[in-house]
Amino acid sequence: MKDNFGLLDTLDRLFSGDRRSILTLNEFLVGLEGRSYAFAILALNIANVIPTGIPWLSTITGVPMLYLLAQYFAGRPVPSLPLMIGKRGLPRGKLQDFLARARRFIRWLENTVHARYEWWVNGVPRRLLLLAWSLDVLILALPIPFDNFFPAWAILFFCFALIEDDGLMAILGWLLTAITAVWTVFLLMVGHAAISAAISTLRGIIFG
């Protein structure tokens, strides 16, 4: 068993340097190399994992995820952000302070999510995972009421699977994807029934 991506070591490398210098989003994503897409989508998705009740949050965060996926499947090595966003950043001093506080949690995360059962994230299973990952993001972005919790968790697990080549996270992602599919179909059926009932009631009122 091996760890393919030392998150803490990578952040140490990216955040190191003059405390007054700025680390831009573009530089950060380039520094993440092949895992930049999964990491960027993970960051956007975090807001959806815990129910907040904020209207349209899943669509607001889901559309940029679709934008990132389009670049990924187009073969770009790292995401290309709009200039006004990509050039923004934070002083490395603040990032170093944050990393010092989060070091214990990140170490725990590295111990929890690591390379195992890697056949789940290689070859044909990986291509299927990428397809399911994309469908989860699409469902998250659609304005379907009460349908963001399950796909958000599926996306989270798939991101972990891709970042660390963790087959167990992939299995959890597939499980949540199956639940997402069933729940989405249920919501669409309920929505269709509710709309049909409302139309029938309206017709009864209008035409007696």
Short mmCIF file of C-alpha atoms in Angstrom, two decimals:
data_model
loop_
_atom_site.label_atom_id
_atom_site.label_comp_id
_atom_site.label_asym_id
_atom_site.label_seq_id
_atom_site.Cartn_x
_atom_site.Cartn_y
_atom_site.Cartn_z
CA MET A 1 0.00 0.00 0.00
CA LYS A 2 1.35 3.39 -0.94
CA ASP A 3 0.36 7.00 -0.61
CA ASN A 4 0.50 8.76 -3.97
CA PHE A 5 -0.20 12.29 -2.81
CA GLY A 6 1.09 13.79 0.41
CA LEU A 7 -1.36 16.62 0.95
CA LEU A 8 0.46 18.08 3.93
CA ASP A 9 3.84 17.96 2.18
CA THR A 10 2.32 19.55 -0.93
CA LEU A 11 0.74 22.39 1.04
CA ASP A 12 3.99 22.90 2.94
CA ARG A 13 5.77 23.26 -0.39
CA LEU A 14 3.19 25.61 -1.92
CA PHE A 15 2.82 27.82 1.16
CA SER A 16 6.53 28.14 1.90
CA GLY A 17 8.42 31.30 1.12
CA ASP A 18 8.32 34.98 2.04
CA ARG A 19 5.32 35.57 4.32
CA ARG A 20 4.53 38.78 2.46
CA SER A 21 4.44 37.15 -0.98
CA ILE A 22 1.10 36.22 -2.56
CA LEU A 23 0.11 32.71 -3.63
CA THR A 24 -2.45 33.11 -6.40
CA LEU A 25 -5.18 30.59 -7.20
CA ASN A 26 -3.52 29.86 -10.53
CA GLU A 27 -0.20 29.10 -8.84
CA PHE A 28 -1.95 26.94 -6.28
CA LEU A 29 -3.73 24.83 -8.91
CA VAL A 30 -0.56 24.46 -10.99
CA GLY A 31 1.25 23.28 -7.86
CA LEU A 32 -1.34 20.54 -7.34
CA GLU A 33 -0.52 19.19 -10.81
CA GLY A 34 -2.60 16.17 -11.87
CA ARG A 35 -4.93 16.37 -8.89
CA SER A 36 -5.85 20.02 -9.37
CA TYR A 37 -9.28 19.30 -10.87
CA ALA A 38 -10.40 16.95 -8.11
CA PHE A 39 -9.07 19.35 -5.48
CA ALA A 40 -10.78 22.39 -7.05
CA ILE A 41 -14.12 20.58 -7.35
CA LEU A 42 -13.73 19.31 -3.78
CA ALA A 43 -13.24 22.88 -2.56
CA LEU A 44 -16.34 24.10 -4.41
CA ASN A 45 -18.40 21.16 -3.18
CA ILE A 46 -17.66 21.52 0.55
CA ALA A 47 -20.42 24.11 0.96
CA ASN A 48 -23.01 21.54 -0.18
CA VAL A 49 -21.98 18.69 2.11
CA ILE A 50 -23.55 20.25 5.19
CA PRO A 51 -27.16 21.45 4.66
CA THR A 52 -27.22 25.23 4.98
CA GLY A 53 -30.61 26.11 3.55
CA ILE A 54 -29.04 28.77 1.31
CA PRO A 55 -31.21 29.06 -1.84
CA TRP A 56 -29.56 28.05 -5.13
CA LEU A 57 -26.25 27.24 -3.42
CA SER A 58 -25.91 23.90 -5.21
CA THR A 59 -26.48 25.57 -8.59
CA ILE A 60 -24.14 28.47 -7.79
CA THR A 61 -21.34 26.03 -6.90
CA GLY A 62 -22.35 23.31 -9.38
CA VAL A 63 -22.06 25.43 -12.53
CA PRO A 64 -18.36 26.24 -11.89
CA MET A 65 -17.80 22.52 -11.28
CA LEU A 66 -19.27 21.78 -14.72
CA TYR A 67 -16.94 24.43 -16.15
CA LEU A 68 -13.97 22.67 -14.56
CA LEU A 69 -15.13 19.26 -15.81
CA ALA A 70 -15.43 20.62 -19.35
CA GLN A 71 -11.78 21.69 -19.19
CA TYR A 72 -10.77 18.35 -17.69
CA PHE A 73 -12.36 16.33 -20.49
CA ALA A 74 -10.92 18.77 -23.03
CA GLY A 75 -7.49 17.62 -21.88
CA ARG A 76 -6.20 20.72 -20.12
CA PRO A 77 -3.49 19.68 -17.63
CA VAL A 78 -4.70 22.16 -14.98
CA PRO A 79 -7.82 24.33 -14.73
CA SER A 80 -7.80 27.67 -16.50
CA LEU A 81 -9.60 30.23 -14.37
CA PRO A 82 -10.90 33.62 -15.51
CA LEU A 83 -8.14 36.21 -15.11
CA MET A 84 -9.94 38.19 -12.42
CA ILE A 85 -10.27 35.03 -10.30
CA GLY A 86 -7.01 33.25 -11.09
CA LYS A 87 -4.80 36.19 -10.14
CA ARG A 88 -6.39 36.54 -6.71
CA GLY A 89 -4.65 35.00 -3.75
CA LEU A 90 -3.57 35.26 -0.14
CA PRO A 91 -0.30 36.19 1.55
CA ARG A 92 1.77 33.11 2.25
CA GLY A 93 2.03 34.22 5.89
CA LYS A 94 -1.71 33.76 6.40
CA LEU A 95 -1.60 30.42 4.60
CA GLN A 96 1.30 29.27 6.76
CA ASP A 97 -0.63 30.24 9.91
CA PHE A 98 -3.69 28.35 8.66
CA LEU A 99 -1.61 25.28 7.88
CA ALA A 100 -0.11 25.33 11.38
CA ARG A 101 -3.60 25.24 12.89
CA ALA A 102 -4.92 22.62 10.46
CA ARG A 103 -1.88 20.35 10.49
CA ARG A 104 -3.36 17.80 12.92
CA PHE A 105 -6.62 17.54 10.93
CA ILE A 106 -4.78 17.21 7.61
CA ARG A 107 -2.59 14.47 9.07
CA TRP A 108 -5.73 12.65 10.25
CA LEU A 109 -7.23 13.06 6.78
CA GLU A 110 -4.11 11.59 5.17
CA ASN A 111 -4.30 8.59 7.50
CA THR A 112 -8.00 8.12 6.71
CA VAL A 113 -7.88 8.60 2.94
CA HIS A 114 -5.01 6.78 1.25
CA ALA A 115 -4.21 4.50 -1.68
CA ARG A 116 -5.94 1.08 -1.46
CA TYR A 117 -8.06 -1.19 -3.70
CA GLU A 118 -6.60 0.82 -6.57
CA TRP A 119 -8.25 -1.22 -9.32
CA TRP A 120 -11.39 0.79 -8.48
CA VAL A 121 -9.66 3.95 -9.75
CA ASN A 122 -7.74 2.60 -12.73
CA GLY A 123 -8.62 1.55 -16.27
CA VAL A 124 -12.30 1.01 -17.11
CA PRO A 125 -13.49 1.49 -13.48
CA ARG A 126 -11.80 4.91 -13.49
CA ARG A 127 -13.54 5.95 -16.72
CA LEU A 128 -16.88 4.86 -15.29
CA LEU A 129 -16.10 6.72 -12.07
CA LEU A 130 -15.40 9.90 -14.05
CA LEU A 131 -18.74 9.51 -15.83
CA ALA A 132 -20.61 9.01 -12.55
CA TRP A 133 -18.70 11.93 -11.00
CA SER A 134 -19.81 14.17 -13.88
CA LEU A 135 -23.44 13.05 -13.61
CA ASP A 136 -23.40 13.78 -9.88
CA VAL A 137 -22.10 17.28 -10.57
CA LEU A 138 -24.79 17.80 -13.23
CA ILE A 139 -27.55 16.70 -10.84
CA LEU A 140 -26.12 18.97 -8.14
CA ALA A 141 -26.16 21.93 -10.53
CA LEU A 142 -29.76 21.37 -11.62
CA PRO A 143 -32.35 23.42 -9.68
CA ILE A 144 -34.15 20.37 -8.24
CA PRO A 145 -35.43 21.09 -4.70
CA PHE A 146 -34.10 18.82 -1.93
CA ASP A 147 -31.70 17.07 -4.33
CA ASN A 148 -28.25 18.37 -3.40
CA PHE A 149 -27.29 16.43 -0.26
CA PHE A 150 -26.67 12.94 -1.72
CA PRO A 151 -24.84 14.05 -4.90
CA ALA A 152 -22.69 16.41 -2.81
CA TRP A 153 -21.46 13.48 -0.70
CA ALA A 154 -20.96 11.31 -3.79
CA ILE A 155 -18.82 14.07 -5.33
CA LEU A 156 -16.86 14.38 -2.07
CA PHE A 157 -16.00 10.68 -1.97
CA PHE A 158 -15.13 10.57 -5.67
CA CYS A 159 -12.80 13.57 -5.23
CA PHE A 160 -11.02 11.79 -2.38
CA ALA A 161 -10.79 8.65 -4.53
CA LEU A 162 -9.18 10.58 -7.40
CA ILE A 163 -6.84 12.61 -5.19
CA GLU A 164 -5.45 9.62 -3.28
CA ASP A 165 -6.24 6.65 -5.58
CA ASP A 166 -8.45 5.36 -2.78
CA GLY A 167 -10.74 2.54 -3.91
CA LEU A 168 -12.68 2.56 -0.64
CA MET A 169 -13.64 6.19 -1.24
CA ALA A 170 -14.64 5.21 -4.78
CA ILE A 171 -16.94 2.48 -3.40
CA LEU A 172 -18.57 5.00 -1.06
CA GLY A 173 -18.93 7.39 -4.00
CA TRP A 174 -20.69 4.70 -6.05
CA LEU A 175 -23.00 3.92 -3.13
CA LEU A 176 -24.00 7.58 -2.78
CA THR A 177 -24.39 7.84 -6.56
CA ALA A 178 -26.88 4.95 -6.50
CA ILE A 179 -28.79 6.64 -3.68
CA THR A 180 -28.69 9.90 -5.66
CA ALA A 181 -30.20 8.21 -8.72
CA VAL A 182 -33.05 6.64 -6.73
CA TRP A 183 -33.74 9.84 -4.78
CA THR A 184 -33.68 12.02 -7.93
CA VAL A 185 -36.14 9.75 -9.73
CA PHE A 186 -38.38 9.82 -6.65
CA LEU A 187 -38.29 13.63 -6.49
CA LEU A 188 -39.06 13.95 -10.19
CA MET A 189 -42.00 11.54 -9.86
CA VAL A 190 -43.34 13.42 -6.83
CA GLY A 191 -42.84 16.73 -8.64
CA HIS A 192 -44.67 15.46 -11.73
CA ALA A 193 -47.55 14.14 -9.58
CA ALA A 194 -47.77 17.44 -7.68
CA ILE A 195 -47.82 19.48 -10.91
CA SER A 196 -50.48 17.20 -12.42
CA ALA A 197 -52.62 17.50 -9.27
CA ALA A 198 -52.24 21.28 -9.27
CA ILE A 199 -53.27 21.50 -12.94
CA SER A 200 -56.31 19.27 -12.33
CA THR A 201 -57.34 21.40 -9.36
CA LEU A 202 -56.90 24.61 -11.37
CA ARG A 203 -58.99 23.21 -14.23
CA GLY A 204 -61.70 22.24 -11.77
CA ILE A 205 -61.78 25.75 -10.36
CA ILE A 206 -61.82 27.44 -13.77
CA PHE A 207 -64.21 25.13 -15.60
CA GLY A 208 -66.26 23.99 -12.62
#
